[in-house]
Coordinates of C-alpha atoms in Angstrom, one line a residue:
X1347 CA 74.6 61.4 118.1
X1348 CA 71.0 62.1 116.5
X1349 CA 70.4 63.1 113.0
X1350 CA 68.6 66.1 114.3
X1351 CA 72.4 67.2 116.0
X1352 CA 74.3 66.0 113.1
X1353 CA 72.5 68.4 110.9
X1354 CA 73.1 71.1 113.0
X1355 CA 76.9 70.2 113.8
X1356 CA 78.0 69.2 110.7
X1357 CA 78.6 71.0 106.8
X1358 CA 77.5 69.4 104.1
X1359 CA 80.6 67.7 103.6
X1360 CA 80.3 66.2 107.0
X1361 CA 77.1 65.0 106.3
X1362 CA 78.0 63.0 102.7
X1363 CA 80.5 61.1 104.9
X1364 CA 78.0 60.1 107.0
X1365 CA 75.4 58.8 104.2
X1366 CA 78.7 57.5 102.0
X1367 CA 79.8 55.4 105.6
X1368 CA 76.0 54.3 106.6
X1369 CA 75.7 56.1 109.5
X1370 CA 72.8 57.9 108.0
X1371 CA 70.5 57.3 105.2
X1372 CA 69.8 60.2 102.7
X1373 CA 66.0 60.4 104.2
X1374 CA 66.6 60.5 107.7
X1375 CA 69.0 63.6 106.5
X1376 CA 66.2 65.2 104.6
X1377 CA 63.3 64.4 107.4
X1378 CA 65.1 65.8 109.7
X1379 CA 66.0 68.9 107.4
X1380 CA 61.9 69.6 106.9
X1381 CA 61.1 68.8 110.3
X1382 CA 64.1 71.9 111.4
X1383 CA 62.7 73.7 108.6
X1384 CA 58.7 73.5 109.7
X1385 CA 60.1 74.0 113.3
X1386 CA 62.1 76.8 112.5
X1387 CA 60.0 78.2 109.8
X1388 CA 57.6 81.4 112.3
X1389 CA 60.5 82.1 113.7
X1390 CA 62.8 83.2 110.8
X1391 CA 59.9 83.2 107.9
X1392 CA 62.5 82.1 105.0
X1393 CA 60.7 79.4 102.6
X1394 CA 59.2 80.5 100.0
X1395 CA 57.8 77.2 98.3
X1396 CA 58.2 73.7 100.2
X1397 CA 59.2 70.7 98.1
X1398 CA 58.6 68.0 100.9
X1399 CA 57.3 65.5 99.0
X1400 CA 59.6 65.8 96.3
X1401 CA 62.6 65.4 98.2
X1402 CA 61.4 62.4 100.1
X1403 CA 61.3 60.9 97.1
X1404 CA 64.4 62.4 95.6
X1405 CA 66.0 60.8 98.7
X1406 CA 65.0 57.4 98.4
X1407 CA 66.8 57.3 95.0
X1408 CA 69.6 58.9 95.8
X1409 CA 73.1 57.4 94.9
X1410 CA 75.5 57.7 98.5
X1411 CA 78.3 57.6 96.3
X1412 CA 77.5 61.1 94.5
X1413 CA 80.3 64.3 96.5
X1414 CA 77.0 65.4 98.1
X1415 CA 74.6 62.8 98.6
X1416 CA 71.7 63.3 100.4
X1417 CA 72.7 66.6 101.6
X1418 CA 69.1 68.8 102.0
X1419 CA 70.0 72.7 100.1
X1420 CA 67.6 74.8 99.3
X1421 CA 67.0 76.8 96.5
X1422 CA 66.7 80.9 96.0
X1423 CA 63.5 81.7 94.6
X1424 CA 65.0 84.1 92.5
X1425 CA 67.0 83.9 88.9
X1426 CA 67.3 80.1 88.8
X1427 CA 64.5 77.5 87.9
X1428 CA 63.9 73.7 88.5
X1429 CA 61.2 72.0 86.3
X1430 CA 57.3 72.1 88.1
X1431 CA 58.5 74.9 90.8
X1432 CA 56.7 77.9 90.7
X1433 CA 59.5 80.6 90.9
X1434 CA 57.9 84.2 92.8
X1435 CA 60.7 86.0 92.9
X1436 CA 59.1 87.8 96.4
X1437 CA 56.7 89.2 94.1
X1438 CA 53.0 88.9 93.6
X1439 CA 52.9 88.8 89.7
X1440 CA 51.7 84.8 89.2
X1441 CA 55.0 82.9 89.6
X1442 CA 56.6 81.2 86.5
X1443 CA 56.6 77.9 86.6
X1444 CA 59.6 76.4 84.5
X1445 CA 59.4 73.4 82.3
X1446 CA 63.1 72.8 82.8
X1447 CA 66.0 73.1 85.2
X1448 CA 68.7 75.8 84.6
X1449 CA 71.7 74.5 84.4
X1450 CA 72.8 75.5 88.3
X1451 CA 70.2 73.0 89.3
X1452 CA 71.4 70.0 87.0
X1453 CA 74.6 70.6 88.9
X1454 CA 73.2 70.7 91.9
X1455 CA 71.2 67.6 91.8
X1456 CA 74.4 65.8 89.7
X1457 CA 75.8 66.7 93.1
X1458 CA 74.0 64.7 94.8
X1459 CA 72.2 67.5 96.6
X1460 CA 68.4 67.3 97.9
X1461 CA 66.5 70.5 97.5
X1462 CA 63.7 70.5 100.1
X1463 CA 62.2 73.9 99.5
X1464 CA 63.2 77.5 98.0
X1465 CA 64.1 80.3 99.9
X1466 CA 62.8 84.2 100.3
X1467 CA 63.8 87.0 98.4
X1468 CA 63.3 90.6 98.6
X1469 CA 60.9 91.3 95.4
X1470 CA 63.0 90.7 92.7
X1471 CA 66.6 91.0 94.7
X1472 CA 66.1 95.2 94.7
X1473 CA 66.9 95.5 98.7
X1474 CA 69.4 94.2 101.0
X1475 CA 67.2 93.5 102.9
X1476 CA 64.7 89.9 103.2
X1477 CA 61.5 91.7 103.4
X1478 CA 58.3 91.7 100.7
X1479 CA 54.6 92.3 100.5
X1480 CA 54.0 88.4 99.0
X1481 CA 55.7 86.9 101.7
X1482 CA 56.4 88.7 104.9
X1483 CA 59.8 89.7 106.9
X1484 CA 62.4 86.8 107.1
X1485 CA 64.7 86.9 110.1
X1486 CA 67.7 86.6 111.4
X1487 CA 68.2 82.8 113.7
X1488 CA 70.9 85.0 115.8
X1489 CA 67.8 87.4 116.7
X1490 CA 65.0 87.3 115.0
X1491 CA 64.1 91.4 115.8
X1492 CA 67.2 91.5 112.9
X1493 CA 67.4 91.7 109.5
X1494 CA 69.3 88.4 107.6
X1495 CA 70.2 90.7 105.0
X1496 CA 69.3 90.2 101.1
X1497 CA 68.4 89.8 98.6
X1498 CA 69.4 86.0 99.2
X1499 CA 68.2 86.5 102.6
X1500 CA 66.2 83.2 102.8
X1501 CA 69.3 81.2 101.9
X1502 CA 71.5 82.8 104.5
X1503 CA 68.6 82.3 107.6
X1504 CA 67.9 78.6 106.3
X1505 CA 71.8 78.1 107.1
X1506 CA 72.4 79.9 110.2
X1507 CA 69.4 77.9 111.4
X1508 CA 70.7 74.5 110.8
X1509 CA 68.1 73.7 108.2
X1510 CA 70.6 73.3 105.9
X1511 CA 73.7 73.4 105.5
X1512 CA 73.9 75.1 102.5
X1513 CA 71.7 76.9 99.8
X1514 CA 72.3 78.7 96.4
X1515 CA 72.4 82.3 96.7
X1516 CA 72.9 84.9 94.2
X1517 CA 74.4 88.7 94.3
X1518 CA 74.0 91.4 92.1
X1519 CA 75.1 93.7 94.5
X1520 CA 75.8 92.2 97.6
X1521 CA 73.0 89.6 97.8
X1522 CA 75.1 87.0 98.8
X1523 CA 77.7 88.7 100.9
X1524 CA 75.4 90.8 102.8
X1525 CA 73.2 88.4 104.5
X1526 CA 76.2 86.1 105.4
X1527 CA 78.0 89.0 106.9
X1528 CA 74.6 89.4 108.9
X1529 CA 74.3 85.9 109.4
X1530 CA 78.0 84.6 110.5
X1531 CA 77.9 82.3 107.1
X1532 CA 80.6 82.3 104.3
X1533 CA 79.7 83.6 100.8
X1534 CA 81.1 83.4 97.9
X1535 CA 80.6 86.3 95.5
X1536 CA 82.2 84.3 91.9
X1537 CA 83.7 86.2 89.1
X1538 CA 81.7 87.1 86.4
X1539 CA 81.1 83.9 83.9
X1540 CA 82.4 81.3 86.8
X1541 CA 79.1 79.7 86.6
X1542 CA 76.2 79.7 84.0
X1543 CA 72.8 81.3 85.0
X1544 CA 71.6 79.9 81.9
X1545 CA 68.8 78.9 79.7
X1546 CA 66.7 81.1 82.3
X1547 CA 68.5 83.9 81.5
X1548 CA 72.5 84.2 79.5
X1549 CA 73.5 87.7 82.3
X1550 CA 71.5 89.2 85.0
X1551 CA 71.5 93.5 85.0
X1552 CA 74.0 93.5 82.2
X1553 CA 76.5 91.1 83.8
X1554 CA 76.6 92.4 87.6
X1555 CA 74.9 88.9 88.7
X1556 CA 76.3 86.3 90.0
X1557 CA 75.0 82.6 91.5
X1558 CA 76.9 81.0 94.1
X1559 CA 75.7 79.7 97.6
X1560 CA 76.0 80.9 101.2
X1561 CA 77.7 78.2 102.8
X1562 CA 78.8 77.3 106.6
X1563 CA 82.0 75.8 106.3
X1564 CA 85.0 77.2 103.1
X1565 CA 85.1 73.4 102.6
X1566 CA 81.6 73.3 101.4
X1567 CA 81.6 76.9 99.3
X1568 CA 84.5 75.2 97.4
X1569 CA 83.2 71.9 96.7
X1570 CA 80.1 73.5 95.9
X1571 CA 81.9 75.0 93.3
X1572 CA 84.0 72.6 91.5
X1573 CA 80.8 71.1 91.0
X1574 CA 78.8 73.8 89.5
X1575 CA 81.5 76.1 87.6
X1576 CA 82.3 76.0 84.2
X1577 CA 80.3 78.0 80.9
X1578 CA 77.7 76.2 78.6
X1579 CA 76.8 76.8 75.4
X1580 CA 74.7 79.8 76.5
X1581 CA 77.3 81.4 78.3
X1582 CA 78.1 85.0 77.3
X1583 CA 81.7 85.2 78.4
X1584 CA 83.1 82.6 80.5
X1585 CA 86.2 83.2 83.5
X1586 CA 89.6 81.6 83.5
X1587 CA 89.4 78.0 84.2
X1588 CA 91.2 77.4 87.8
X1589 CA 94.6 76.2 88.0
X1590 CA 93.8 73.2 89.9
X1591 CA 90.4 71.9 92.3
X1592 CA 88.7 75.0 94.8
X1593 CA 88.5 72.2 96.6
X1594 CA 92.5 71.5 97.2
X1595 CA 93.0 75.4 97.0
X1596 CA 91.0 75.3 100.3
X1597 CA 92.6 72.5 102.0
X1598 CA 96.3 74.0 100.9
X1599 CA 98.5 76.7 102.7
X1600 CA 98.1 80.2 101.2
X1601 CA 101.3 80.9 101.8
X1602 CA 102.4 84.7 102.4
X1603 CA 99.9 86.8 101.4
X1604 CA 100.2 90.4 100.2
X1605 CA 96.6 92.1 101.4
X1606 CA 95.5 95.9 101.2
X1607 CA 92.3 97.3 103.2
X1608 CA 90.1 99.8 101.8
X1609 CA 88.0 101.4 104.8
X1610 CA 86.0 103.9 103.3
X1611 CA 82.5 104.2 102.3
X1612 CA 82.5 105.1 98.3
X1613 CA 78.9 107.4 99.7
X1614 CA 81.5 108.6 102.8
X1615 CA 78.6 108.2 105.1
X1616 CA 78.9 107.5 108.8
X1617 CA 79.6 103.8 110.1
X1618 CA 79.5 102.5 112.4
X1619 CA 82.3 101.8 115.1
X1620 CA 81.7 98.0 115.2
X1621 CA 82.8 97.7 111.3
X1622 CA 86.1 98.9 111.8
X1623 CA 86.2 96.5 114.7
X1624 CA 85.5 93.5 112.0
X1625 CA 87.9 94.5 109.4
X1626 CA 90.7 94.8 112.2
X1627 CA 89.4 92.0 113.6
X1628 CA 89.9 90.4 110.0
X1629 CA 93.6 91.9 109.7
X1630 CA 94.6 90.8 113.2
X1631 CA 93.6 87.2 112.0
X1632 CA 95.5 87.8 108.4
X1633 CA 98.7 88.8 110.6
X1634 CA 98.4 86.4 112.6
X1635 CA 98.4 83.9 108.8
X1636 CA 102.0 85.5 108.8
X1637 CA 100.4 87.9 105.7
X1638 CA 101.2 91.3 105.1
X1639 CA 98.6 94.4 105.2
X1640 CA 98.9 97.8 103.6
X1641 CA 96.3 100.7 103.6
X1642 CA 94.8 101.7 100.4
X1643 CA 92.4 104.1 99.6
X1644 CA 90.4 103.8 95.8
X1645 CA 89.2 107.7 95.5
X1646 CA 87.4 106.9 92.2
X1647 CA 85.3 104.7 93.5
X1648 CA 82.4 107.2 94.8
X1649 CA 79.7 108.3 94.3
X1650 CA 79.7 108.3 90.8
X1651 CA 80.4 104.8 90.0
X1652 CA 77.4 104.3 92.8
X1653 CA 74.8 106.4 91.0
X1654 CA 75.7 105.0 88.0
X1655 CA 76.0 101.3 89.0
X1656 CA 72.3 102.4 90.7
X1657 CA 71.0 103.8 87.3
X1658 CA 72.1 100.4 85.7
X1659 CA 69.9 98.5 87.9
X1660 CA 67.1 100.7 87.4
X1661 CA 67.3 100.7 83.7
X1662 CA 67.5 96.8 84.1
X1663 CA 64.3 96.4 86.5
X1664 CA 62.4 98.8 84.0
X1665 CA 63.3 95.6 81.5
X1666 CA 62.5 93.2 83.4
X1667 CA 59.2 94.3 84.1
X1668 CA 58.2 94.6 80.1
X1669 CA 59.3 91.3 80.1
X1670 CA 56.3 90.4 83.1
X1671 CA 54.0 92.4 81.6
X1672 CA 54.3 89.9 78.4
X1673 CA 54.6 87.0 80.0
X1674 CA 51.3 87.3 82.3
X1675 CA 49.6 88.9 79.0
X1676 CA 48.6 92.1 80.9
X1677 CA 49.6 95.3 83.7
X1678 CA 51.7 93.9 86.6
X1679 CA 51.7 97.4 88.3
X1680 CA 49.3 96.7 90.8
X1681 CA 51.3 93.3 92.1
X1682 CA 54.8 94.8 92.4
X1683 CA 55.1 96.2 96.1
X1684 CA 55.4 100.3 95.2
X1685 CA 59.2 100.5 95.4
X1686 CA 59.8 98.6 92.7
X1687 CA 57.5 100.1 90.7
X1688 CA 58.9 103.4 91.3
X1689 CA 62.4 101.8 90.8
X1690 CA 60.6 100.3 86.8
X1691 CA 59.2 104.1 86.6
X1692 CA 62.9 105.4 87.3
X1693 CA 64.7 103.1 84.9
X1694 CA 62.6 104.2 81.6
X1695 CA 63.0 107.8 82.7
X1696 CA 67.3 106.9 81.8
X1697 CA 67.5 106.8 77.8
X1698 CA 69.8 104.2 76.5
X1699 CA 72.5 106.4 75.7
X1700 CA 72.9 107.8 79.0
X1701 CA 73.0 103.4 80.1
X1702 CA 75.5 102.8 77.6
X1703 CA 77.4 105.8 78.9
X1704 CA 77.6 104.9 82.2
X1705 CA 78.6 101.3 81.5
X1706 CA 81.6 102.7 80.0
X1707 CA 82.7 103.9 82.3
X1708 CA 81.8 101.8 85.2
X1709 CA 84.1 99.8 82.8
X1710 CA 86.9 101.8 82.6
X1711 CA 86.8 102.7 86.4
X1712 CA 86.7 98.6 86.5
X1713 CA 89.8 98.3 84.4
X1714 CA 91.7 101.0 86.7
X1715 CA 90.4 99.2 89.9
X1716 CA 92.5 96.0 88.6
X1717 CA 95.1 97.2 87.5
X1718 CA 95.8 99.3 90.3
X1719 CA 94.9 96.3 92.9
X1720 CA 96.7 94.0 91.0
X1721 CA 100.1 94.0 93.2
X1722 CA 97.7 92.2 96.0
X1723 CA 96.5 89.1 96.3
X1724 CA 93.5 90.1 98.1
X1725 CA 91.5 93.8 99.1
X1726 CA 90.2 93.4 102.6
X1727 CA 86.9 96.0 103.3
X1728 CA 83.6 95.7 104.9
X1729 CA 80.5 94.5 103.1
X1730 CA 78.0 96.5 105.7
X1731 CA 78.4 99.6 106.9
X1732 CA 76.3 98.6 110.3
X1733 CA 75.6 96.0 112.1
X1734 CA 72.1 94.1 110.8
X1735 CA 69.4 96.4 111.3
X1736 CA 66.0 95.4 112.9
X1737 CA 63.0 94.6 111.1
X1738 CA 61.6 97.0 109.4
X1739 CA 64.2 99.7 109.7
X1740 CA 64.6 100.1 106.2
X1741 CA 60.6 100.4 106.0
X1742 CA 60.0 101.0 102.2
X1743 CA 57.1 103.6 102.4
X1744 CA 59.7 106.4 103.4
X1745 CA 62.1 105.7 101.0
X1746 CA 58.9 105.5 98.7
X1747 CA 58.3 108.8 99.3
X1748 CA 61.6 110.1 99.3
X1749 CA 61.7 108.8 95.4
X1750 CA 58.1 109.7 94.3
X1751 CA 59.6 113.0 95.3
X1752 CA 62.9 112.6 93.2
X1753 CA 61.0 111.4 90.0
X1754 CA 58.4 114.3 90.2
X1755 CA 61.3 116.7 90.2
X1756 CA 62.9 114.6 87.6
X1757 CA 59.7 115.5 85.1
X1758 CA 59.8 119.1 85.7
X1759 CA 63.4 119.4 85.4
X1760 CA 64.6 116.1 83.3
X1761 CA 68.8 115.7 83.9
X1762 CA 69.2 119.4 85.4
X1763 CA 69.7 118.0 88.4
X1764 CA 69.9 114.3 87.9
X1765 CA 72.9 113.7 89.7
X1766 CA 72.5 115.5 92.8
X1767 CA 68.6 114.3 93.0
X1768 CA 69.8 110.5 92.1
X1769 CA 72.8 110.8 94.8
X1770 CA 70.3 111.9 97.5
X1771 CA 68.6 109.0 96.4
X1772 CA 71.8 106.7 96.3
X1773 CA 72.5 108.1 100.4
X1774 CA 69.0 106.8 101.1
X1775 CA 69.0 103.3 99.7
X1776 CA 72.6 102.2 100.2
X1777 CA 73.8 103.3 103.2
X1778 CA 74.1 100.1 104.8
X1779 CA 75.9 98.6 102.6
X1780 CA 77.6 100.6 99.8
X1781 CA 81.1 98.3 99.5
X1782 CA 79.8 94.8 97.8
X1783 CA 78.4 96.8 94.1
X1784 CA 82.4 97.3 92.9
X1785 CA 83.2 93.7 92.2
X1786 CA 79.8 93.0 90.7
X1787 CA 80.6 95.8 88.9
X1788 CA 84.2 94.7 87.9
X1789 CA 83.4 91.1 87.7
X1790 CA 86.3 89.9 90.7
X1791 CA 85.3 87.4 93.0
X1792 CA 84.9 88.6 96.4
X1793 CA 84.4 86.3 99.2
X1794 CA 82.5 87.3 102.9
X1795 CA 84.2 86.2 106.2
X1796 CA 82.1 86.0 109.4
X1797 CA 85.4 87.2 112.0
X1798 CA 83.2 89.0 114.2
X1799 CA 80.2 89.4 116.8
X1800 CA 79.3 91.9 118.0
X1801 CA 78.7 92.6 122.1
X1802 CA 74.7 92.6 121.4
X1803 CA 75.4 89.0 119.3
X1804 CA 74.7 89.8 116.0
X1805 CA 77.6 88.8 113.8
X1806 CA 79.2 91.8 111.5
X1807 CA 81.4 90.1 108.6
X1808 CA 83.6 91.6 106.3
X1809 CA 84.7 90.9 102.4
X1810 CA 88.1 89.9 100.6
X1811 CA 88.2 91.0 97.7
X1812 CA 90.7 89.2 94.5
X1813 CA 91.5 89.5 91.6
X1814 CA 89.8 88.1 88.6
X1815 CA 89.3 84.9 88.1
X1816 CA 91.0 84.1 91.7
X1817 CA 88.5 82.3 93.3
X1818 CA 91.2 79.7 94.6
X1819 CA 93.3 82.3 96.4
X1820 CA 90.4 83.7 98.1
X1821 CA 89.5 80.3 99.6
X1822 CA 93.1 79.5 100.9
X1823 CA 93.4 82.7 102.6
X1824 CA 89.6 81.9 104.0
X1825 CA 90.4 78.6 105.3
X1826 CA 93.3 79.5 107.2
X1827 CA 90.9 82.2 108.8
X1828 CA 88.9 80.2 109.5
X1829 CA 90.7 78.0 110.7
X1830 CA 92.8 80.6 113.1
X1831 CA 89.3 82.1 114.8
X1832 CA 87.1 78.9 114.9
X1833 CA 84.4 80.7 113.3
X1834 CA 82.8 77.6 112.0
X1835 CA 82.4 75.7 115.0
X1836 CA 79.5 78.8 116.2
X1837 CA 76.1 78.4 115.6
X1838 CA 73.0 80.6 115.9
X1839 CA 71.4 80.3 119.1
X1840 CA 68.1 79.8 117.9
X1841 CA 66.3 76.8 118.6
X1842 CA 69.4 74.7 119.5
X1843 CA 69.1 71.3 119.5
X1844 CA 69.4 69.1 122.7

């Protein structure tokens, strides 16, 4: 088998095994990944910064005994630092160049991973489609006319295109799970506090953001979590330690689980017929695995919940823009996209008191959610309400005019009409994917599972949300689903090697 074919067909654990056995060298793997990155780059546009020469240098000296020795990898161009590598955050604001590695980067390197590039993100991770003025449109390897999702859309596109078998990703409102659902990958949103974001930040978006990866296989996701989890001294909180290893959890039978399924859109908006089909496919696989399923409703997860989430994000964006102004020493208003600028202005309008009150409401709802779903080992629910959208389908120009109108009316009426106006804004911006924010607020783990491909040939994954701190059950269940369905063998059709 050629190195190029091995890169396409094997997951990260498989490739590391070939390196340990001496069948492939780290240099060969990295060279093959770079060649594939360049071959697919015009089609998917998923690279922010190539790190090719540094990767080749690292591959020459890698310890082949490391668990993921020589495996090509990508870091997201947002929320993580690697010494000397520009981080753009998908923006035209002058890049931040760190003189340190994030704790996660240190752990990636210690595992033997070799970063060959940073992957594209929408500006500051604010959209669930990876399209930016700074880097253009990132496209789906299953059909390049469609989105790979966001905000970790570049990471997902690189994995789905066979450039790397696993890639770093982050999730503040679905940014791991949405790209995974759009590109036929496994995407684990970890529990709050499972992995550190430090020292770049101690927390992001008031604790909504977590880091992990998009992966080709469940076992890769599990092993990578074993190699990267655990707090460091700057972590503001820590998830409960696992009972064993995540890899062991993914390798064992889950037993008979009690599952729930939640179908409704929290915004009450229309859902494509393909989405319940994907959910039904997941339920059929779960029943084949011997699990029981009960339909549930979550009536308290509605417009007010989503609006509080969105206000919280807007306030965080406003704060981030203030930090950028201090960093570059001037206004950045002319550097950012209009949608980002307007979101920041929205965040400035909302008072600190409102944000605090909204966070308390979110926490109270989370406590109710966690308590009422505690009898279930996992809750199945959609990730996206529609199959992967056509590129440009959520053109920010149309949304911006709507947001501008909302802001103008808020200036005139202040808070008298705040809730209905904000509800309209949420309808406009979150109709594609209203579910993932639930677990970002509650801090629960949730894993996107690539259970379905539409008749048009587009992936459409669903998610399984678990109890706080219980990634082990999710990984065991996901691995069983993977085995029953055979999805791990699926590959995007983009330029498959001969």
